[in-house]
Coordinates of N, CA and C in Angstrom, one line a residue:
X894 N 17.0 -2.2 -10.6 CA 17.7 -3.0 -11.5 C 18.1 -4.4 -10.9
X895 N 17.5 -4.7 -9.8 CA 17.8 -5.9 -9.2 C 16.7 -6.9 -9.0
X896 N 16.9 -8.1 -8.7 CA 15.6 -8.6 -7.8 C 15.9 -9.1 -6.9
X897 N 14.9 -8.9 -5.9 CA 15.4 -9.9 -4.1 C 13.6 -10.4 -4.6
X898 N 14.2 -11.6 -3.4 CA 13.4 -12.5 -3.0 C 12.9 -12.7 -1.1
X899 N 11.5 -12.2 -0.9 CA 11.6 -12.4 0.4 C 11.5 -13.3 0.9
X900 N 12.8 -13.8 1.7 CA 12.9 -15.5 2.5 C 11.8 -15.3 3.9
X901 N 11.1 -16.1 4.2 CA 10.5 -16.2 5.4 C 10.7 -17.5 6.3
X902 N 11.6 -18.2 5.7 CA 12.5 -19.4 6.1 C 11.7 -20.7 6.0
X903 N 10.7 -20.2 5.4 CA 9.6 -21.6 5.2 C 9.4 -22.5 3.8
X904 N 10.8 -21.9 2.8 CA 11.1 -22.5 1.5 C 12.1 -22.2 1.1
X905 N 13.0 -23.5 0.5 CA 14.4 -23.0 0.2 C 14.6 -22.3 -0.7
X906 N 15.6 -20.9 -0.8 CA 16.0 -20.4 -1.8 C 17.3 -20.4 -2.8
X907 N 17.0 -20.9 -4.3 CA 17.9 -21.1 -4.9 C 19.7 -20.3 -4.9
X908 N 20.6 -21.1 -4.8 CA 21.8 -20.7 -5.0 C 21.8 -19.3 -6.5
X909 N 22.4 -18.2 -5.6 CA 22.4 -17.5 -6.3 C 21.8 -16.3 -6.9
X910 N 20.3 -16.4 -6.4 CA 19.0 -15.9 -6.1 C 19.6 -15.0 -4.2
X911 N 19.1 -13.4 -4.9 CA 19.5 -12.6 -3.8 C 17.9 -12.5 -2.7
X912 N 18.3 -12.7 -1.4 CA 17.3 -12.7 -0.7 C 17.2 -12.1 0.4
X913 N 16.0 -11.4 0.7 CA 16.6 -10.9 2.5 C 15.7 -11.6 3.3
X914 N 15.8 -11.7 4.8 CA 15.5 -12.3 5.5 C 13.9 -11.7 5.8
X915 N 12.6 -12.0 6.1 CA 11.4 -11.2 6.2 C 10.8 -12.3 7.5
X916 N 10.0 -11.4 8.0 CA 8.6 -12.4 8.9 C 8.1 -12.5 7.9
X917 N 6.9 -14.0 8.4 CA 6.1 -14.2 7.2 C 4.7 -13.0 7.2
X918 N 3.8 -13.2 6.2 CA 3.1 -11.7 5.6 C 3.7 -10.3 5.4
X919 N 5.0 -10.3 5.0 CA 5.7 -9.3 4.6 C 5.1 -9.2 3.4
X920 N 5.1 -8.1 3.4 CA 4.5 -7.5 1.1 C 5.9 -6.4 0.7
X921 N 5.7 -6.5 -0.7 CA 6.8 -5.4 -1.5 C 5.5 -4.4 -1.3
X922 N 5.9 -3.4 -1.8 CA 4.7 -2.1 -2.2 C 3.5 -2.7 -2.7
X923 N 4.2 -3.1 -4.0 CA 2.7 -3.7 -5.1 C 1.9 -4.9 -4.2
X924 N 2.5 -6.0 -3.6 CA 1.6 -6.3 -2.5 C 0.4 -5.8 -1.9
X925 N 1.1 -4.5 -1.5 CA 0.5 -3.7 -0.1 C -0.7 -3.2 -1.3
X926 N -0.7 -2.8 -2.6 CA -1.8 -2.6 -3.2 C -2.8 -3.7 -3.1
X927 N -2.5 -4.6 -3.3 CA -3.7 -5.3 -3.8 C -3.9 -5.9 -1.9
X928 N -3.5 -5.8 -1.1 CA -3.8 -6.4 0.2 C -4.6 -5.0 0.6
X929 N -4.7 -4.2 0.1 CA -5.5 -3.2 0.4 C -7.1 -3.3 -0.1
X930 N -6.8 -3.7 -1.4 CA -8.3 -3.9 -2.2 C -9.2 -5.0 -1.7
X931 N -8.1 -6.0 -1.4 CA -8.6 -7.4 -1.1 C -9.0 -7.3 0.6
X932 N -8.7 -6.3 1.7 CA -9.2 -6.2 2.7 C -10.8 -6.2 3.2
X933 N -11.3 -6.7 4.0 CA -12.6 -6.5 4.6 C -12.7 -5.3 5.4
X934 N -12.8 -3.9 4.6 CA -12.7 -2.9 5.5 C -14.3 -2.5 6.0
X935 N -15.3 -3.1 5.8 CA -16.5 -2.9 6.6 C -16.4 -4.0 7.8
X936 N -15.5 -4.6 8.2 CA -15.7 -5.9 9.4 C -14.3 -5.3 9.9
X937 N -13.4 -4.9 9.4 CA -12.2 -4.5 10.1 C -11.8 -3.2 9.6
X938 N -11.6 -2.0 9.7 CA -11.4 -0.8 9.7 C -9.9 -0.6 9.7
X939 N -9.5 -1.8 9.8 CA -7.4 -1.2 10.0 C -6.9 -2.3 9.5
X940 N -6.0 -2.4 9.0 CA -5.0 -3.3 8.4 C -3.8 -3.2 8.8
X941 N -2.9 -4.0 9.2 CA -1.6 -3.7 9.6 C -0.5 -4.9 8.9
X942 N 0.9 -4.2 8.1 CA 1.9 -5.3 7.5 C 2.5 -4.7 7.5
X943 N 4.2 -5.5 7.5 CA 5.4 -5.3 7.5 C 5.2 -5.3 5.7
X944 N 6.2 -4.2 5.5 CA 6.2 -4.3 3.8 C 8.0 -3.8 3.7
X945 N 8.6 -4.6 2.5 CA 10.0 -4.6 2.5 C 10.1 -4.2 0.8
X946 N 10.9 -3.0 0.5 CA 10.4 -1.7 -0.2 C 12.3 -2.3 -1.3
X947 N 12.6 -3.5 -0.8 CA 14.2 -3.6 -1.7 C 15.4 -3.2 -0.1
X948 N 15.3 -2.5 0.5 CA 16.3 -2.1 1.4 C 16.1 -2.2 2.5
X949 N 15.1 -1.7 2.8 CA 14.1 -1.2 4.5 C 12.5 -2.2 5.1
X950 N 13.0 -2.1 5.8 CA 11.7 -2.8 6.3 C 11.1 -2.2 6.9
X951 N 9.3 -2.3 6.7 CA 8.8 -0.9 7.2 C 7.4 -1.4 8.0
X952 N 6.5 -1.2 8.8 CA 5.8 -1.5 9.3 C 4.4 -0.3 8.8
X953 N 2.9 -0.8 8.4 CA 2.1 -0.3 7.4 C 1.2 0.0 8.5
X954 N 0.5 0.9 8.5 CA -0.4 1.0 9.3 C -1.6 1.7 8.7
X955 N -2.9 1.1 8.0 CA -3.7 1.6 6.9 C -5.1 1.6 7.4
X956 N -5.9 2.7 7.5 CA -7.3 3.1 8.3 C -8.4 3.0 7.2
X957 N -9.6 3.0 7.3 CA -10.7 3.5 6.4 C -10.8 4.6 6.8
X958 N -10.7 5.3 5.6 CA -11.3 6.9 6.1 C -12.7 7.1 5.2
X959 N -13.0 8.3 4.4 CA -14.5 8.4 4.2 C -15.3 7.0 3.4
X960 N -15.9 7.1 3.0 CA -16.6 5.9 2.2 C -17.5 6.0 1.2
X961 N -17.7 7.6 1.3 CA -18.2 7.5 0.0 C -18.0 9.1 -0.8
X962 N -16.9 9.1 -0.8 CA -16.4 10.3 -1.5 C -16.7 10.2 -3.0
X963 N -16.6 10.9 -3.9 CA -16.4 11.5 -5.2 C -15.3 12.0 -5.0
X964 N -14.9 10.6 -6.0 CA -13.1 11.1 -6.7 C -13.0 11.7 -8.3
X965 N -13.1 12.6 -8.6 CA -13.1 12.4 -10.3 C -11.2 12.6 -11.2
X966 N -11.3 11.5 -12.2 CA -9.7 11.5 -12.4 C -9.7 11.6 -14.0
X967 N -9.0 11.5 -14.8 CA -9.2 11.3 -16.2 C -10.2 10.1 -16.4
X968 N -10.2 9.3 -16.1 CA -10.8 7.7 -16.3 C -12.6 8.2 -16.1
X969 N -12.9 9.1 -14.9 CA -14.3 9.6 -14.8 C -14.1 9.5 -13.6
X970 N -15.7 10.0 -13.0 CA -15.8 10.1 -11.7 C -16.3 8.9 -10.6
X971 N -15.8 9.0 -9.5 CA -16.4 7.1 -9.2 C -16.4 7.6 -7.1
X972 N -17.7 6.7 -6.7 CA -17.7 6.5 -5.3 C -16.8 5.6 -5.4
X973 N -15.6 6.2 -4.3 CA -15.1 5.8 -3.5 C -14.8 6.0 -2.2
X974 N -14.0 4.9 -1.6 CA -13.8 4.9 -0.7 C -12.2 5.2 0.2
X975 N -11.8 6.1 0.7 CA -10.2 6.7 1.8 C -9.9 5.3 2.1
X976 N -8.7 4.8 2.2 CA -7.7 4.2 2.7 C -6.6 5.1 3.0
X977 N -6.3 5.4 4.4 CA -5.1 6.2 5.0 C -3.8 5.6 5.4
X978 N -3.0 5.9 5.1 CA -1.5 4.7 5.0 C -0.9 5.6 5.9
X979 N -0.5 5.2 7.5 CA 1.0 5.5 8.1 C 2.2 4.6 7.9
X980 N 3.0 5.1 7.8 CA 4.3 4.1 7.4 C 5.5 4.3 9.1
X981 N 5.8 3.3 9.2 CA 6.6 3.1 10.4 C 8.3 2.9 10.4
X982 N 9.0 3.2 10.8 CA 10.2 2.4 10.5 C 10.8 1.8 12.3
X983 N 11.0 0.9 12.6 CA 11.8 0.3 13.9 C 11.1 1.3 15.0
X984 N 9.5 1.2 14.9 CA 8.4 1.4 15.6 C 8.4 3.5 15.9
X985 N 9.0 3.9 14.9 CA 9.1 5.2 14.9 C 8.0 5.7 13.6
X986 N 7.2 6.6 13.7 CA 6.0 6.8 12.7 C 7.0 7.8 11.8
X987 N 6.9 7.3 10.1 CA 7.7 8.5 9.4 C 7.1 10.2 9.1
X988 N 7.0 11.0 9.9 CA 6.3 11.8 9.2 C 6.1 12.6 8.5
X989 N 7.1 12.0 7.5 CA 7.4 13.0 6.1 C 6.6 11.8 5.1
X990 N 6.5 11.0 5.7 CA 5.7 9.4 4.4 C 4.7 9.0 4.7
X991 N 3.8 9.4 3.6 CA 2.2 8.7 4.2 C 1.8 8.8 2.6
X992 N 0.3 8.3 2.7 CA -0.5 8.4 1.3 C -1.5 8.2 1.8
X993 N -2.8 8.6 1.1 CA -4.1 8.4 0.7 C -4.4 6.8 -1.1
X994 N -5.0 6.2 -0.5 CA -5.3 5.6 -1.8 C -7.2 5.2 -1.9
X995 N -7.6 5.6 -3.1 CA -8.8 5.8 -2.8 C -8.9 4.4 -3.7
X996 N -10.0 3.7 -3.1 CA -10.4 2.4 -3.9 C -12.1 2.5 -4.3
X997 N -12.2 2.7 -5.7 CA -14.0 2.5 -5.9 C -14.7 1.5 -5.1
X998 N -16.4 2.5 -5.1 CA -16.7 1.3 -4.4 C -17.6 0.3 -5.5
X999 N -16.7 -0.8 -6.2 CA -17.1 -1.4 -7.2 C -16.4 -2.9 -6.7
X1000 N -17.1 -4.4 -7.1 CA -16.5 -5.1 -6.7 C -15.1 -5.3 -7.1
X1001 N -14.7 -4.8 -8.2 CA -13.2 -4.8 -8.4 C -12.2 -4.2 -7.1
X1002 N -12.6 -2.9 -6.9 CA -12.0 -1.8 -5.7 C -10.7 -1.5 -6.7
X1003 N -11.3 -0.9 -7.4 CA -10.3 -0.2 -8.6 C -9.8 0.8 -7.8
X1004 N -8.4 0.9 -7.8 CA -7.5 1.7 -7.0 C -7.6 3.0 -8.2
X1005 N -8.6 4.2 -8.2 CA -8.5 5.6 -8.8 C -7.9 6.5 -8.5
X1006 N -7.6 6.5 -7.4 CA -6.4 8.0 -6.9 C -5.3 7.0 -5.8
X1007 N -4.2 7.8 -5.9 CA -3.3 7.5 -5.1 C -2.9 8.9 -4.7
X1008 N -2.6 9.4 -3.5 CA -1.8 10.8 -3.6 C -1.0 10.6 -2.2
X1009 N 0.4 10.8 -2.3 CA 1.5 10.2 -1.6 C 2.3 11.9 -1.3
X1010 N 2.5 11.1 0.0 CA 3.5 12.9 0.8 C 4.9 11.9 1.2
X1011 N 6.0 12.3 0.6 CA 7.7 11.9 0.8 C 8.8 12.7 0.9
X1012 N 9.8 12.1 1.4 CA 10.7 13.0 2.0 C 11.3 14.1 0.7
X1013 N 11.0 13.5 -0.2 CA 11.6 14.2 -1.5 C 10.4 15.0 -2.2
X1014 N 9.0 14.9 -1.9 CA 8.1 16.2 -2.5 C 6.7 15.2 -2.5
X1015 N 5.8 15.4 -3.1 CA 4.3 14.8 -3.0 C 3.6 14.0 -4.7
X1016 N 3.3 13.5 -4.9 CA 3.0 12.6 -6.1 C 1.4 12.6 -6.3
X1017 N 0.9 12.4 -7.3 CA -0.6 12.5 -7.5 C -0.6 11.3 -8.2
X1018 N -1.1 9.4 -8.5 CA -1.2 8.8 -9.4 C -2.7 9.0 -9.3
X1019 N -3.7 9.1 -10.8 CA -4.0 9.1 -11.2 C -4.9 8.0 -12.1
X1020 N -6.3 7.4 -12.1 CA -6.8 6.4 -13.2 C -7.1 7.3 -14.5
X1021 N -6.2 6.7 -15.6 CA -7.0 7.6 -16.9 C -7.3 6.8 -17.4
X1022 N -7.8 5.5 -17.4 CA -8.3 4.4 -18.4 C -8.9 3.5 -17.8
X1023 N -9.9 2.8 -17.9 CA -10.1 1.2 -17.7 C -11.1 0.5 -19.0
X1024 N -11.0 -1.0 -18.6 CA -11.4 -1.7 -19.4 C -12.5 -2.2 -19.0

């Protein structure tokens, strides 16, 4: 119900406008999606960002894993490719928090499966549609 703004101290931020302090290449979550798709994971195999979630600041640590799996979801079935997520907090690995995000291997890198392990139980997202 709020909005923050991540300051990186390299642009002023308006009076009034709530902000927290970030290094620069910090991502929110939804960042961290598309900095995933948008990766060169056949020239670099690992990705690494600070991502700031509204409270916490967290350090991302994201691998290729298989590459040419068969994911099938509502949407249909699609080669893709494993993206493995560790999440860090103040260089301590969480290990109740991780995810799998599978990205087709299509020039889009349509994000088809997401399946997420948290301190509070495990999540399945799901593609049931595209255009």
């Amino acid at each position: 119900d709020s909005t923050w703004r991540m300051d990186t101290g390299e642009e002023s931020i308006p009076s009034g406008v709530s902000a927290a302090k970030v290094i620069p290449g910090t991502r929110d979550p939804l960042g961290l999606l598309y900095a995933l798709r948008a990766a060169d994971w056949k020239s670099s195999p690992e990705l690494r960002a600070p991502v700031f979630e509204g409270r916490h600041l967290y350090d991302v640590q994201a691998r290729l894993g298989e590459t040419a799996s068969q994911v099938k979801v509502p949407a249909g079935a699609f080669s893709a490719s494993e993206i493995r997520v560790r999440v860090f907090e103040r260089g301590r690995e969480l290990t109740d928090t991780n995810f799998s995000v599978w990205l087709a291997n299509n020039a889009e890198r349509t994000p088809v499966l997401i399946e997420a392990t948290l301190p509070i139980g495990s999540a399945r997202i799901e593609l049931t549609s595209q255009r």
